[in-house]
């Protein structure tokens, strides 16, 4: 075998290994559905929709009879929407409609997750919500992103019109997270994914509620606080208790109080 061919083969295998290592540390999708909103007494509608590249996606529309607006929820990197049923129930208590969807490769959504694909999926989910308001140019929607979904939410809010942005356990960029997890690797040099929320949030003047836990061992607290500090006003920060996770209000009731205040200010109850 020619030495050049051997070198090319080794380089190709090394590149493939790096790409797989990165993908596996960023995404942890599950196809197995473990329930639905009906399990917690919520009326809901299955929604099948399509991203701009034709990928078939799946979500749940959970209406509220007194809703004056909708929360579009972008979940984290593991599981699927069926593992967020309790999150949906909590958000529903805020008297809003909830639209929660799975990225490509998660749950019933087809395809394979990647940074570009997740951005496409979020844009398609936004259009689902907009269609519920007769394709209004400025639909009454708050975008909520948790963990990896925080970067997805920030990217979406940078492109679309939203009334507010909620981030829970989010980070500045996946590069910054990777450097904390693997300090011995040249992450900034070899990483393909960026999920750069920091540069985008600097130009966002919509109301923002950002929450993070000092005890978070997955996404370091200072990455969440850097994101908050970079964001222009109006903004509010809530320090969470407990470890990294979604629905931080379960361990930090004051976070739910802040959520209620934030949502009510943006979507006043109908008179």
XYZ file of C-alpha atoms in Angstrom:
271
model
C 0.000 0.000 0.000
C 1.369 3.386 -1.003
C 2.488 5.568 1.956
C 0.434 8.515 0.686
C -2.675 6.359 0.719
C -1.905 5.193 4.246
C -1.451 8.781 5.438
C -4.706 9.818 3.772
C -6.493 6.866 5.368
C -5.142 7.697 8.829
C -6.043 11.382 8.446
C -9.523 10.485 7.266
C -10.053 8.137 10.196
C -8.757 10.765 12.614
C -11.088 13.407 11.188
C -14.072 11.052 11.347
C -13.190 10.191 14.933
C -13.030 13.855 15.917
C -16.379 14.580 14.273
C -18.043 11.627 16.008
C -16.508 12.554 19.373
C -17.815 16.107 19.045
C -21.269 15.048 17.881
C -21.639 12.507 20.668
C -20.730 15.065 23.309
C -23.132 17.683 21.974
C -26.218 15.606 21.131
C -27.924 12.831 23.100
C -31.189 12.229 21.225
C -33.699 9.543 22.074
C -36.316 8.116 19.724
C -38.289 6.466 22.523
C -41.376 8.411 23.552
C -42.136 8.075 27.270
C -45.520 9.781 27.484
C -47.447 12.818 26.345
C -49.158 15.887 27.879
C -52.339 13.891 28.387
C -50.502 12.035 31.161
C -50.568 15.233 33.242
C -54.103 16.214 32.266
C -53.290 18.612 29.427
C -55.249 18.840 26.194
C -52.854 18.827 23.267
C -52.542 18.433 19.534
C -49.889 16.487 17.628
C -48.275 18.781 15.066
C -46.357 17.524 12.057
C -44.452 20.224 10.215
C -41.439 20.594 7.941
C -38.154 22.463 8.091
C -37.021 24.511 5.114
C -34.890 21.606 3.872
C -37.904 19.271 3.932
C -37.091 17.429 7.168
C -40.271 16.144 8.826
C -40.608 17.389 12.393
C -42.955 16.721 15.296
C -44.266 18.767 18.177
C -47.156 19.327 20.570
C -49.439 22.344 20.590
C -50.822 22.726 24.120
C -53.529 25.405 24.205
C -54.710 27.372 27.207
C -58.271 28.770 27.214
C -57.151 32.086 28.761
C -53.946 32.489 26.752
C -52.979 35.891 25.397
C -49.711 34.558 24.005
C -47.542 31.490 23.414
C -44.266 30.130 24.756
C -42.147 28.378 22.133
C -39.946 25.941 24.058
C -36.531 24.815 22.765
C -35.358 21.875 24.858
C -31.871 20.714 25.768
C -29.598 18.200 24.083
C -30.879 14.937 25.595
C -34.063 12.876 25.426
C -37.007 14.342 23.533
C -40.213 16.261 24.221
C -41.756 13.298 26.039
C -39.196 13.823 28.827
C -40.410 17.436 29.159
C -44.071 16.754 29.911
C -43.722 18.191 33.402
C -42.004 21.249 31.941
C -45.011 21.723 29.659
C -47.357 21.411 32.634
C -45.449 24.074 34.533
C -45.426 26.490 31.614
C -49.136 25.875 31.050
C -49.787 27.178 34.569
C -48.593 30.571 33.323
C -51.806 30.750 31.267
C -50.076 30.621 27.908
C -50.246 28.305 24.956
C -47.165 26.106 24.754
C -45.541 24.785 21.607
C -42.825 22.247 22.281
C -41.098 20.450 19.435
C -38.379 17.928 18.783
C -35.305 18.758 16.777
C -34.404 16.490 13.897
C -33.255 13.103 15.158
C -35.218 13.405 18.407
C -38.480 11.587 19.156
C -40.719 11.425 16.101
C -38.728 14.039 14.179
C -36.711 12.623 11.322
C -33.192 13.442 10.263
C -29.882 13.824 12.070
C -29.126 16.689 14.480
C -26.518 19.332 13.788
C -26.106 23.047 14.454
C -27.487 24.201 11.104
C -30.331 21.689 11.290
C -31.430 22.791 14.770
C -31.580 26.402 13.597
C -33.778 25.334 10.686
C -36.020 23.344 13.017
C -36.483 26.296 15.370
C -37.394 28.575 12.484
C -39.968 26.042 11.299
C -41.394 25.790 14.834
C -41.704 29.574 14.950
C -43.713 29.462 11.734
C -46.062 26.910 13.300
C -46.760 29.383 16.090
C -47.074 32.288 13.664
C -49.634 30.335 11.642
C -51.793 30.071 14.785
C -52.007 33.864 14.701
C -52.940 34.100 11.023
C -49.303 34.556 9.992
C -49.014 37.819 11.912
C -45.760 39.719 11.399
C -45.329 40.056 15.162
C -47.030 37.066 16.816
C -47.335 37.130 20.621
C -44.563 34.640 21.326
C -41.906 34.285 24.017
C -38.984 32.043 23.088
C -37.724 29.836 25.919
C -34.462 27.897 25.611
C -32.959 25.492 28.137
C -29.317 24.362 28.112
C -28.329 23.740 24.458
C -31.786 25.022 23.571
C -30.688 28.375 24.966
C -28.337 28.873 22.026
C -31.060 27.680 19.652
C -33.470 30.185 21.223
C -31.007 33.071 20.993
C -30.305 32.321 17.331
C -34.046 32.218 16.636
C -34.695 35.473 18.487
C -31.931 37.102 16.435
C -33.817 36.238 13.229
C -37.480 36.406 14.198
C -39.688 38.838 16.102
C -40.403 37.777 19.684
C -41.913 39.558 22.669
C -39.423 38.090 25.135
C -36.587 35.601 25.657
C -36.121 33.160 28.559
C -32.856 31.261 28.996
C -32.264 28.550 31.581
C -28.876 26.936 32.122
C -27.618 28.415 28.845
C -24.043 29.201 27.790
C -21.987 31.677 25.809
C -20.901 29.189 23.141
C -20.335 25.467 22.810
C -16.641 26.245 22.260
C -16.441 27.746 25.749
C -18.203 24.712 27.220
C -15.908 22.337 25.336
C -12.814 24.092 26.667
C -14.099 23.570 30.219
C -14.913 19.909 29.676
C -11.768 19.045 27.733
C -9.061 21.565 28.665
C -6.366 19.353 27.127
C -7.906 19.531 23.643
C -7.475 22.396 21.101
C -11.268 22.762 21.095
C -11.382 26.138 19.385
C -9.275 24.766 16.541
C -10.989 21.447 15.886
C -14.638 22.042 16.829
C -17.203 22.217 14.058
C -20.102 23.433 16.191
C -20.139 26.918 17.654
C -23.639 27.562 19.052
C -22.505 31.127 19.654
C -25.142 32.849 21.784
C -22.839 35.526 23.190
C -22.319 37.541 20.004
C -26.014 37.389 19.096
C -27.467 38.384 22.452
C -25.456 41.621 22.532
C -27.829 43.178 20.005
C -31.077 41.988 21.593
C -33.178 44.680 23.228
C -36.261 42.585 23.897
C -37.058 41.680 27.550
C -34.881 38.833 28.813
C -35.074 36.508 31.807
C -31.918 34.464 32.376
C -31.535 31.789 35.058
C -28.548 29.670 36.046
C -27.335 27.692 39.043
C -23.974 28.303 40.787
C -23.975 24.543 41.443
C -24.259 23.616 37.758
C -21.459 21.167 36.941
C -22.497 20.703 33.302
C -22.660 24.326 32.159
C -20.438 26.439 34.449
C -22.239 29.273 36.191
C -19.859 31.926 34.897
C -20.816 31.114 31.288
C -24.438 31.869 32.143
C -23.514 35.050 33.994
C -21.294 36.176 31.090
C -24.264 35.731 28.786
C -26.399 37.834 31.105
C -23.762 40.556 31.480
C -23.381 40.827 27.692
C -27.122 41.219 27.149
C -28.488 44.778 26.977
C -31.408 45.923 29.101
C -34.168 45.070 29.849
C -33.028 41.904 31.591
C -33.438 39.967 34.836
C -31.207 37.276 36.351
C -32.323 34.490 38.680
C -29.806 32.363 40.577
C -31.075 28.790 40.673
C -30.534 26.094 43.285
C -29.460 22.550 42.473
C -27.714 20.914 39.542
C -28.063 21.405 35.804
C -31.496 20.576 34.461
C -34.712 21.917 33.020
C -37.688 23.301 34.974
C -35.389 24.872 37.538
C -38.453 26.231 39.327
C -38.973 22.812 40.924
C -35.945 23.463 43.149
C -36.149 27.248 43.005
C -39.754 28.417 43.518
C -38.723 32.080 43.179
C -37.796 31.306 39.562
C -41.397 30.388 38.842
C -42.510 33.608 40.512
C -40.170 35.515 38.196
C -41.467 33.559 35.220
C -45.020 34.484 36.167
C -44.104 38.156 36.540
C -42.163 38.173 33.256
C -44.882 36.450 31.249
C -47.700 38.494 32.777
C -45.922 41.767 31.973
C -45.485 40.714 28.356
C -48.896 39.036 27.992
C -51.320 40.927 30.286
C -54.472 38.937 31.073
C -57.421 39.682 28.807
C -59.883 42.153 30.303
